[in-house]
XYZ file of C-alpha atoms in Angstrom:
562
model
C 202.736 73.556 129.203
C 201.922 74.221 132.821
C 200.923 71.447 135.173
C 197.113 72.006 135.586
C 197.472 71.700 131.336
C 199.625 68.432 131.653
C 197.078 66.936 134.055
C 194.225 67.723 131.739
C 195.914 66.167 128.803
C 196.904 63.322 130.915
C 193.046 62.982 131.438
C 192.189 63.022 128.625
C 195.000 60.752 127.160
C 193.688 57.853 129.457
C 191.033 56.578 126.759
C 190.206 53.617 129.923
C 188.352 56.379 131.755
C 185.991 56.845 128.809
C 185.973 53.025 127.938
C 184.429 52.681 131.472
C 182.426 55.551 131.854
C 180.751 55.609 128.093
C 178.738 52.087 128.450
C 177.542 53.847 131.734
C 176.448 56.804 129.935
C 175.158 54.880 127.297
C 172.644 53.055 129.509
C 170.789 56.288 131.187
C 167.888 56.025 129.506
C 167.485 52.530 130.624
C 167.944 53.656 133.932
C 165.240 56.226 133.589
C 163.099 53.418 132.362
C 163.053 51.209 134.856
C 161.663 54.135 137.079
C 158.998 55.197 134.803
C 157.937 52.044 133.274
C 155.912 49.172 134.797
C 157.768 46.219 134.303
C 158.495 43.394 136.736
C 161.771 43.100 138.632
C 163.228 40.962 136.610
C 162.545 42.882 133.475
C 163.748 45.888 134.260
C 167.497 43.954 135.229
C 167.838 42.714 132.122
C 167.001 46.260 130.622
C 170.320 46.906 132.585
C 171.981 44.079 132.495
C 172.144 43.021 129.018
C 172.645 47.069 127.345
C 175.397 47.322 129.850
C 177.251 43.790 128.809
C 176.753 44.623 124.885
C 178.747 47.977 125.227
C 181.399 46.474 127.378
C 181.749 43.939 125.149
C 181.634 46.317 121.991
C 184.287 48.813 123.883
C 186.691 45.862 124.366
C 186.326 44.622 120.545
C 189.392 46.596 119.783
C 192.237 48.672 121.229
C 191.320 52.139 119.376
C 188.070 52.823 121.807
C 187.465 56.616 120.264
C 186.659 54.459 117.117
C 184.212 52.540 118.588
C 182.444 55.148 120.101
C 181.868 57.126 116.916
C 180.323 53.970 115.258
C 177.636 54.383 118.226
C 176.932 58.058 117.468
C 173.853 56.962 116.001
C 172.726 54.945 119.475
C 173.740 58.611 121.067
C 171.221 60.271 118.837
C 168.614 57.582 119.359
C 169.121 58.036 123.643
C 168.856 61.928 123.015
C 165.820 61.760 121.283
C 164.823 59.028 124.554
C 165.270 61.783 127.223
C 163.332 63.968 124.851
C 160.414 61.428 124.712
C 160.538 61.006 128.646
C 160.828 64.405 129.553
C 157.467 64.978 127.708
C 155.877 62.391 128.395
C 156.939 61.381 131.402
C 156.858 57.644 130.437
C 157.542 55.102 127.289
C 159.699 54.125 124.858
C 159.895 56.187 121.361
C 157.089 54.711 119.867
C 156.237 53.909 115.960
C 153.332 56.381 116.269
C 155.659 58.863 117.077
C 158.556 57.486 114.458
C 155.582 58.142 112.067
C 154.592 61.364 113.398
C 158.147 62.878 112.172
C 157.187 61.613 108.515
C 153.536 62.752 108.482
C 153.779 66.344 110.405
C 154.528 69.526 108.546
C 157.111 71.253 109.241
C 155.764 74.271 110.754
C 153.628 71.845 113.716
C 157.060 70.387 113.918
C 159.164 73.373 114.548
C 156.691 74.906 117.107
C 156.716 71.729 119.326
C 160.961 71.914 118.943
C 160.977 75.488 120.506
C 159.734 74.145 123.238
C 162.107 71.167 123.665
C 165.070 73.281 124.209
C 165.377 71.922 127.831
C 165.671 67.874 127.179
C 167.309 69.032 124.035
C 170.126 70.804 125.776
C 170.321 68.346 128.899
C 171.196 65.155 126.141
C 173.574 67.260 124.306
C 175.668 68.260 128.002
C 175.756 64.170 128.171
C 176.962 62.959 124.975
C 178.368 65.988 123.093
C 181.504 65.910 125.579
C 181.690 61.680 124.805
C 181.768 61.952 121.173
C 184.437 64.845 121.309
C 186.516 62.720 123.829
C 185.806 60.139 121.104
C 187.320 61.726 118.302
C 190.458 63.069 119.919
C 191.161 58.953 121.246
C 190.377 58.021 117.690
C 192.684 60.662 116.008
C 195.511 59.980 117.878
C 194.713 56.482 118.643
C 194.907 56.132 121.914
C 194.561 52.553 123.042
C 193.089 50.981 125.802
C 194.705 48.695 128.074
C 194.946 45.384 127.749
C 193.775 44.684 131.384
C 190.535 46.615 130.490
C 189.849 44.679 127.756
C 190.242 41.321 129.077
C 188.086 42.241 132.508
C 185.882 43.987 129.778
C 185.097 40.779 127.743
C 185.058 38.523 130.934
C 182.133 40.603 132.638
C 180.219 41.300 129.815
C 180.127 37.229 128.854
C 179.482 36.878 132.269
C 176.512 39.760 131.959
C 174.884 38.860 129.117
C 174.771 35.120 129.627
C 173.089 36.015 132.977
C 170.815 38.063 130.557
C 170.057 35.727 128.306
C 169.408 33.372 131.122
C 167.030 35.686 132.734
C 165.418 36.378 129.563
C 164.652 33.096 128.991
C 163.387 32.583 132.732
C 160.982 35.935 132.093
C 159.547 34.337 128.924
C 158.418 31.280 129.819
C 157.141 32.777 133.441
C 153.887 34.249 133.702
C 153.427 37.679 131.853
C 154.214 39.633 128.672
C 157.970 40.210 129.199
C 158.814 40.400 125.278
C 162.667 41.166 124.045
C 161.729 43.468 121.506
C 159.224 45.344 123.195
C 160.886 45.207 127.211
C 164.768 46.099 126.462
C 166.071 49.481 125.198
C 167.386 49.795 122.824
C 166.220 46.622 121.057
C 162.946 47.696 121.107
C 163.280 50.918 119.650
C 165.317 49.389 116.386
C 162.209 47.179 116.701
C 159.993 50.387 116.496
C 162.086 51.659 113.749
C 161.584 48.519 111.656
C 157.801 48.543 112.258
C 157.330 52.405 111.606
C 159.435 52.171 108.077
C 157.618 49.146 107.074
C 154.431 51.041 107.812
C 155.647 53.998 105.673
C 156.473 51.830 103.083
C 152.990 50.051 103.087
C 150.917 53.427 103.111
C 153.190 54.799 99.955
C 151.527 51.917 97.978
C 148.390 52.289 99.113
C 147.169 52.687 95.823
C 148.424 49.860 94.193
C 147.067 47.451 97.252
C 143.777 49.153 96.879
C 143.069 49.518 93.052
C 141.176 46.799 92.764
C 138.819 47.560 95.942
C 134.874 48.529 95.168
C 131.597 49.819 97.690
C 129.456 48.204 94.858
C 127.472 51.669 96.185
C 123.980 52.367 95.184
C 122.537 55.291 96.069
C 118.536 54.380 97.373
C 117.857 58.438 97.660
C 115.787 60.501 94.601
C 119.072 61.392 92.158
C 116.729 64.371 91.016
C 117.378 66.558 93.939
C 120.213 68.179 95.232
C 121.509 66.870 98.633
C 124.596 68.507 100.930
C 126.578 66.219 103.199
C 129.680 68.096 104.598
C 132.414 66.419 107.098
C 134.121 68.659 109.263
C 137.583 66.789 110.855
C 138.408 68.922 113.723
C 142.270 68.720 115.254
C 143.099 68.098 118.838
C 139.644 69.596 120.068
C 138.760 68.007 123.644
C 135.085 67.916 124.668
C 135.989 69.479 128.091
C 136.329 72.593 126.903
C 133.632 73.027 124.577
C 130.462 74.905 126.424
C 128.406 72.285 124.789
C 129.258 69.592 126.605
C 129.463 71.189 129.881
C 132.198 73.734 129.741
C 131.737 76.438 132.673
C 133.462 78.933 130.312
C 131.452 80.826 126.944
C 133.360 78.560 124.449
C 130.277 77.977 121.947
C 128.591 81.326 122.283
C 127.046 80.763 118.304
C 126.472 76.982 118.250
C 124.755 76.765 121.529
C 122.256 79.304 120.497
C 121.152 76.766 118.044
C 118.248 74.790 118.611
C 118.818 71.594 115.990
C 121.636 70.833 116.918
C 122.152 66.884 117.938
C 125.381 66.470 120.143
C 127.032 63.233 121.884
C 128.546 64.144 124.863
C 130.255 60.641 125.319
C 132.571 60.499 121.726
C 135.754 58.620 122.963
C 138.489 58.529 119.727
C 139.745 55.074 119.881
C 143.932 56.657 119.276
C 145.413 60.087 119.842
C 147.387 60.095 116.410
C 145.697 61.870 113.605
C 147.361 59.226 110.988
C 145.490 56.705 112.810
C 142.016 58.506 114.132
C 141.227 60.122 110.605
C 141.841 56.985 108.532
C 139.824 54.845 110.420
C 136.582 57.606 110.373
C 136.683 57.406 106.631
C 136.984 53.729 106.005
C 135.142 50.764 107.532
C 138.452 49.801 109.351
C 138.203 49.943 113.611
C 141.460 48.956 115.908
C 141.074 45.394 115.302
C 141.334 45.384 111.923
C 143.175 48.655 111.282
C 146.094 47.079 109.657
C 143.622 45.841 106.293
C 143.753 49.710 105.174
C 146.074 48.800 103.409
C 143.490 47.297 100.989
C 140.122 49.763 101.214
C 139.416 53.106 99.914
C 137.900 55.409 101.852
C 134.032 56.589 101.969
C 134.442 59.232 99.211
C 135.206 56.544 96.809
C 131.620 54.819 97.743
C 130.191 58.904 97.205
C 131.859 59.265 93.988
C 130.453 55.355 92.925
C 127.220 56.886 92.985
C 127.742 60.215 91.020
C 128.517 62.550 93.795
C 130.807 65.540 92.998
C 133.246 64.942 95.998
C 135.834 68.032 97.098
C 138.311 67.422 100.139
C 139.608 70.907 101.614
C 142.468 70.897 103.807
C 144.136 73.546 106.572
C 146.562 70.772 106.859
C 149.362 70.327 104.753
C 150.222 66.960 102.497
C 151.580 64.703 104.893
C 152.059 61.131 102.750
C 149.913 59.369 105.205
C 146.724 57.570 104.720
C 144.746 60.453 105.278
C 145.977 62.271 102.024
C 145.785 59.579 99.788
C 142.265 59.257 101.136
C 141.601 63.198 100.011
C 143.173 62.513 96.487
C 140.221 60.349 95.660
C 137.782 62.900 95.178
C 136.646 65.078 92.611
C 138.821 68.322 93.680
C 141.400 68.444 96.369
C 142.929 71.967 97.578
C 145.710 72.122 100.335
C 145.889 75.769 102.062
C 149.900 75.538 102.513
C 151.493 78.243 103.059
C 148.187 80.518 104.222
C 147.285 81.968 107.612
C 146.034 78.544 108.736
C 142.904 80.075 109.843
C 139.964 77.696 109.457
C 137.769 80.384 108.071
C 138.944 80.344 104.613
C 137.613 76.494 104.554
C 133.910 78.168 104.588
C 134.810 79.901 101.372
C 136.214 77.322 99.572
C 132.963 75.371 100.594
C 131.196 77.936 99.165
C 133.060 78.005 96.165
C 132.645 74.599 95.548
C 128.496 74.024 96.111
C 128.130 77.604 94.147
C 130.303 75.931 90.661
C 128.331 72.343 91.028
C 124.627 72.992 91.235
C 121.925 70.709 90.593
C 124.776 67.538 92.042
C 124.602 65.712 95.193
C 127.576 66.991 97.401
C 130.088 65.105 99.877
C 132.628 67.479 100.946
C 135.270 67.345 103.713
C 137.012 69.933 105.389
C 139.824 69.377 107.293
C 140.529 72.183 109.953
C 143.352 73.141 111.877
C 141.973 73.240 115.241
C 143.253 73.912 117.993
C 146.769 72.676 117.335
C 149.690 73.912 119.452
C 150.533 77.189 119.169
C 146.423 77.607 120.205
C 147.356 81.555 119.665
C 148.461 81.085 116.656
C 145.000 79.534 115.499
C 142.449 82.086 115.173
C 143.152 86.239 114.281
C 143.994 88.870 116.844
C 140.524 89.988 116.670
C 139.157 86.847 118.292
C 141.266 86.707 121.368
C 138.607 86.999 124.149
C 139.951 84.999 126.743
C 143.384 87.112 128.011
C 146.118 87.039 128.621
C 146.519 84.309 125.645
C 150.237 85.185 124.704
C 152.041 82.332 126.383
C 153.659 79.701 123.294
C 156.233 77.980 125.957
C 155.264 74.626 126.849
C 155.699 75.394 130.621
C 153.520 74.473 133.299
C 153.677 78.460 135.102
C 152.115 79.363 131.741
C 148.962 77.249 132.003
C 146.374 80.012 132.598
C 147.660 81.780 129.693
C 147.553 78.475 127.298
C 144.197 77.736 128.396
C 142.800 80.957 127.542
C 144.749 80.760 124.039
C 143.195 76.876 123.561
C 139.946 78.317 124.848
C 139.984 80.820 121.799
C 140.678 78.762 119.522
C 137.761 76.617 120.539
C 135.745 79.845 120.154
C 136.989 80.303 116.770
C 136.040 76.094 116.054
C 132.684 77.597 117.141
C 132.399 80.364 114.757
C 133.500 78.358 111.605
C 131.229 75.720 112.417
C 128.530 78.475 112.578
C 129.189 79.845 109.519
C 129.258 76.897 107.742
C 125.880 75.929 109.168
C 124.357 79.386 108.079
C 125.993 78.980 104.380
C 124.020 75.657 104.672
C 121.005 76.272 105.738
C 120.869 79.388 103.095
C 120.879 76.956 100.210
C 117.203 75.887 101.147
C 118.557 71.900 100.354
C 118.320 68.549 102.031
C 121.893 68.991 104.265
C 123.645 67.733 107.065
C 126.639 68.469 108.725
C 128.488 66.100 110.952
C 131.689 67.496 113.436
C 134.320 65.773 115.356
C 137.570 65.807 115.947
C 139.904 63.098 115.807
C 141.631 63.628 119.152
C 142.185 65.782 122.164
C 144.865 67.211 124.003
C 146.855 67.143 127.414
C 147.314 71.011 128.692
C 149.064 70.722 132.348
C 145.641 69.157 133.540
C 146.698 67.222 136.736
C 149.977 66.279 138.767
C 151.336 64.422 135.781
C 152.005 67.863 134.370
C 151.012 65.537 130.438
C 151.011 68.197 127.545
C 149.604 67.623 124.090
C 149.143 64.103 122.468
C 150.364 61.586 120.767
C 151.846 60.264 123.450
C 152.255 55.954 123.972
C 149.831 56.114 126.769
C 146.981 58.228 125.854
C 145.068 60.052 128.706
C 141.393 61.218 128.979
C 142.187 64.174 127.907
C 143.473 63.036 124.613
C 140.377 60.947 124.012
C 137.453 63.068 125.216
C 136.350 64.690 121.399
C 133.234 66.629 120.592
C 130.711 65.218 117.993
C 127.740 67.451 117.076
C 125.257 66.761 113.884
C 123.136 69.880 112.612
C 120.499 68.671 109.741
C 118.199 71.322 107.380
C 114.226 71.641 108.251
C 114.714 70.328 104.089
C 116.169 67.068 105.147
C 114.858 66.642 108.709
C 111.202 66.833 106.561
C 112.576 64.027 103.664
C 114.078 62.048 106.288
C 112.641 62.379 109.999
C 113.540 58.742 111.414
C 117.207 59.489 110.838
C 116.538 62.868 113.027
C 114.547 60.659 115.560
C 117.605 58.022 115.620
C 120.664 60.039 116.341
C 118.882 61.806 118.934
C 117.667 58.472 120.953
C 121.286 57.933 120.377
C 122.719 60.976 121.468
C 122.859 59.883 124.979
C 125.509 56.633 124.061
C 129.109 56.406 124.024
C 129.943 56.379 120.376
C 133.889 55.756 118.670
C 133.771 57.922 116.030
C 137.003 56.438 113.939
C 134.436 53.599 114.123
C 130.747 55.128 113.793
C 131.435 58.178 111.079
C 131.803 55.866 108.106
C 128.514 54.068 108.476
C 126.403 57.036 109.909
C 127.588 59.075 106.459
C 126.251 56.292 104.188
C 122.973 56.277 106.803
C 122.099 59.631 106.375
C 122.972 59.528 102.452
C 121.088 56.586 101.557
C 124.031 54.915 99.929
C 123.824 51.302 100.214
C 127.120 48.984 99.982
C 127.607 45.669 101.385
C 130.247 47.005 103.781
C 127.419 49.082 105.739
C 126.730 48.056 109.466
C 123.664 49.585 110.760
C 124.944 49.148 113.993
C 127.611 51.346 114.001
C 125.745 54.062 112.309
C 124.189 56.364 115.229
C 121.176 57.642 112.630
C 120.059 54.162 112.855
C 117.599 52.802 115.188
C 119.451 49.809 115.338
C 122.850 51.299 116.739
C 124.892 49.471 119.656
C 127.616 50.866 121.497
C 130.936 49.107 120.586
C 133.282 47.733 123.353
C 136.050 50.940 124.275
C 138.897 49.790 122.544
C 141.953 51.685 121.731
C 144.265 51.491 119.108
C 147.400 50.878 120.289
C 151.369 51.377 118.818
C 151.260 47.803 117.702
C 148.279 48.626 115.684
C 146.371 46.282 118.235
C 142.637 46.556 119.356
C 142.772 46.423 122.906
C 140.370 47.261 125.833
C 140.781 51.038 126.666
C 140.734 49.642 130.470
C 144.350 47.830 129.123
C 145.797 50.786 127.218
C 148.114 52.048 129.981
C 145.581 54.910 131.118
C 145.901 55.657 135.271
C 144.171 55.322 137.625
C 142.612 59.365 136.888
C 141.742 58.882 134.030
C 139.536 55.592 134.514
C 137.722 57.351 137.068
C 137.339 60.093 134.396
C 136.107 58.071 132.281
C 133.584 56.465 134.438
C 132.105 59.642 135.276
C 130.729 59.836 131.950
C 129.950 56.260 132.099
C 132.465 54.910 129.717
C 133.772 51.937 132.043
């Protein structure tokens, strides 16, 4: 062997470089952390100080360190998946939301937002691919550390995490929120991990925990005639972009040709996680009592109490969340999985379904695709009118191109919308159709360089949704007031996770004892709730407090939201 080859295996041989570098590798993201999270001084040294003892200690627990360091591959994974998190983001820990996220998304949503993770992908695997190989060769051939490492090992790390206990204990009793298993990585991801099963395990028996729930739903409208009321869940659709609400770009060139049309141009979703937003719009649930939906069924069970046929379609695919076991309580459910994912072929199954019932009262939900990432992929060739709108990277230099391509598909919202109102108001029946989406989206919109959603800190982007209301000439003449209420309401912020529920069983007539007139913007009687947001903790908390900056209260303000 020639000598560069010697001094290479010689390297590689001394296992005490690795024992010293790994807890040092090992403690990156907490590093990155402390720069992107606000935290007081002392917090952020004990997210150092304590990580940093631990793995000394752990690397000193026996003379074999290569062994040591493959029972931590799984704390490797978790601080790949970290970087990940931060490099889109920009901020936070992983987060249960998004723990949950990797349950309930499909797996084509999931592979398109992995193409374009390649980056933070590649940059933890050149960190800790090389470690665990190093790993394995010291643990093959057992290679031992020395026993002067070990012993200065365990001294510092006593020393280290006695000073972070001790500092700990100072932060906890001193002014603030400094919390363990929130403040210190990775404690409080395990945390997360713990929360986010538990949570999984609690929606999978949602129907046991809510068998025994009832509306006690009467229905105060004439049961002799027929009466449409369709739901349309739009997906990461952000007011700013629809020409509605003050777009400077033809994104509703059908729906804003319409003259009875009722739209609220201040809808604020109170979270930015469909498994949270679309729950809480079809139960009576709102952020500071989310966690009890556990126990309720959603507002198709009060329809079908009162002899409804009830029909939920779906562009998404089943997703074991809330949401789906919602669906599976009506009268026909259909999943498109596995089609073109164009929203379009909801208006047909609508169709379908009102054509094969007549003569019943109708609730019917469709649940669109939106204007989910890929936006190109979401509407046909034929409606690309904003171009180029090629660009699928998830790269800032492509912004003009992924606004044009979100724009479309916006466009497209706008034509499937249209043609749902038109199959509608063909049917010559008492009708309305109500239209919102359940969040928005981040695309590149300021120096944060934020994309998508879902992130720990939401953004006004993210928050912003549309909500329109179209009602027949049939119904507006059974039923003015609720016309005259919604628009004198028009003008008010509205939450609709919190407002849909009660303005359904407003504008149906369906009386239950769960029913706040309040919340219900066809009622005269409707008050603004306080902005709250829903956070990862599943607590209510003032939007003000979510984390938002400093842009996007002063967004928010502008259209008079705080």
């Amino acid at each position: 062997m020639n000598r560069f080859g010697k001094s290479v295996r010689n390297f590689f041989d001394n296992i005490n470089i690795l024992a010293v570098i790994f807890p040092w590798l090992m403690i990156i993201p907490n590093i990155l952390l402390d720069i992107t999270e606000q935290m007081s001084f002392t917090a952020k040294a004990i997210n150092i100080i304590v990580p940093l003892s631990l793995y000394y200690l752990l690397m000193s627990s026996r003379k074999n360190a290569g062994v040591t360091m493959l029972w931590l591959i799984i704390f490797m994974i978790m601080n790949g998946f970290q970087i990940v998190v931060l490099y889109l983001f920009g901020e936070s820990i992983i987060a249960i939301d998004m723990l949950i996220n990797c349950v309930t998304t499909n797996g084509s949503e999931a592979g398109e937002l992995l193409k374009n993770l390649v980056l933070p992908m590649l940059i933890s695997a050149v960190i800790y691919l090389p470690v665990i190989g190093w790993g394995i060769y010291g643990a093959v051939r057992k290679l031992p550390t020395s026993d002067k490492f070990r012993i200065l090992s365990r001294r510092y790390g006593l020393i280290g995490l006695a000073a972070g206990i001790v500092l700990s204990a100072i932060a906890m009793i001193a002014p603030g929120d400094f919390n363990p298993a929130r403040h210190i990585y990775p404690l409080n991801v395990i945390s997360n991990i713990a929360t986010a099963l538990h949570r999984t395990y609690q929606s999978a028996n949602y129907h046991k925990t809510s068998a025994a729930f009832a509306y006690n739903a009467k229905d105060t409208h004439d049961n002799s005639q027929e009466e449409i009321y369709v739901l349309v869940i739009g997906e990461t659709s952000r007011a700013v972009n629809w020409e509605l609400f003050g777009y400077d770009r033809p994104t509703n060139p059908r729906l804003s040709r319409r003259d009875n049309l009722i739209t609220f141009p201040r809808a604020i979703s109170q979270s930015n996680t469909t498994h949270k937003c679309v729950p809480m719009m079809l139960t009576h649930t709102t952020p500071l009592s989310f966690d009890s939906i556990m126990y309720r069924k959603s507002v198709i069970a009060a329809f079908k109490e009162v002899g409804y046929n009830t029909a939920v379609f779906s562009n998404q695919a089943k997703n074991h969340s809330y949401t789906q076991y919602f669906s599976e309580e009506a009268d026909e459910v259909k999943y498109l999985e596995g089609a073109d994912h164009y929203d379009m072929n909801l208006v047909g199954l609508l169709r379908e379904n009102l054509l094969k019932n007549p003569g019943k009262k109708h609730f019917i939900i469709l649940h669109t695709y939106g204007s989910h990432f890929n936006y190109n992929e979401r509407y046909p060739e034929g409606m690309s009118y904003f171009r180029p709108d090629d660009a699928s990277q998830a790269n800032i230099r492509h912004r003009p191109q992924l606004l044009n391509a979100y724009d479309n598909a916006i466009r497209y919202t706008d034509s499937v919308l249209d043609d749902i109102i038109s199959l509608l108001d063909a049917m010559d029946k008492k009708a309305v159709m109500i239209y919102t989406s359940d969040h928005g989206e981040d695309i590149f919109d300021d120096e944060r360089g934020r994309f998508l959603h879902a992130s720990p800190v939401p953004t006004y982007y993210q928050l912003h949704v549309p909500m329109l209301v179209w009602t027949s000439e049939e119904y507006d003449a059974a039923y003015p007031q609720i016309r005259s209420s919604m628009t004198g309401n028009k003008e008010l912020y509205v939450a609709p996770s919190q407002s849909i529920f009660h303005t359904l069983l407003q504008i149906s007539g369906i009386k239950t004892p769960y029913f706040d007139a309040s919340q219900s913007v066809a009622s005269p009687a409707y008050a603004s709730p306080a902005p709250l947001y829903l956070n990862d903790y599943n607590e209510g908390q003032p939007l003000e407090k979510s984390g938002i900056k400093e842009h996007d209260v002063e967004l928010f303000k502008r259209i008079g939201i705080l």
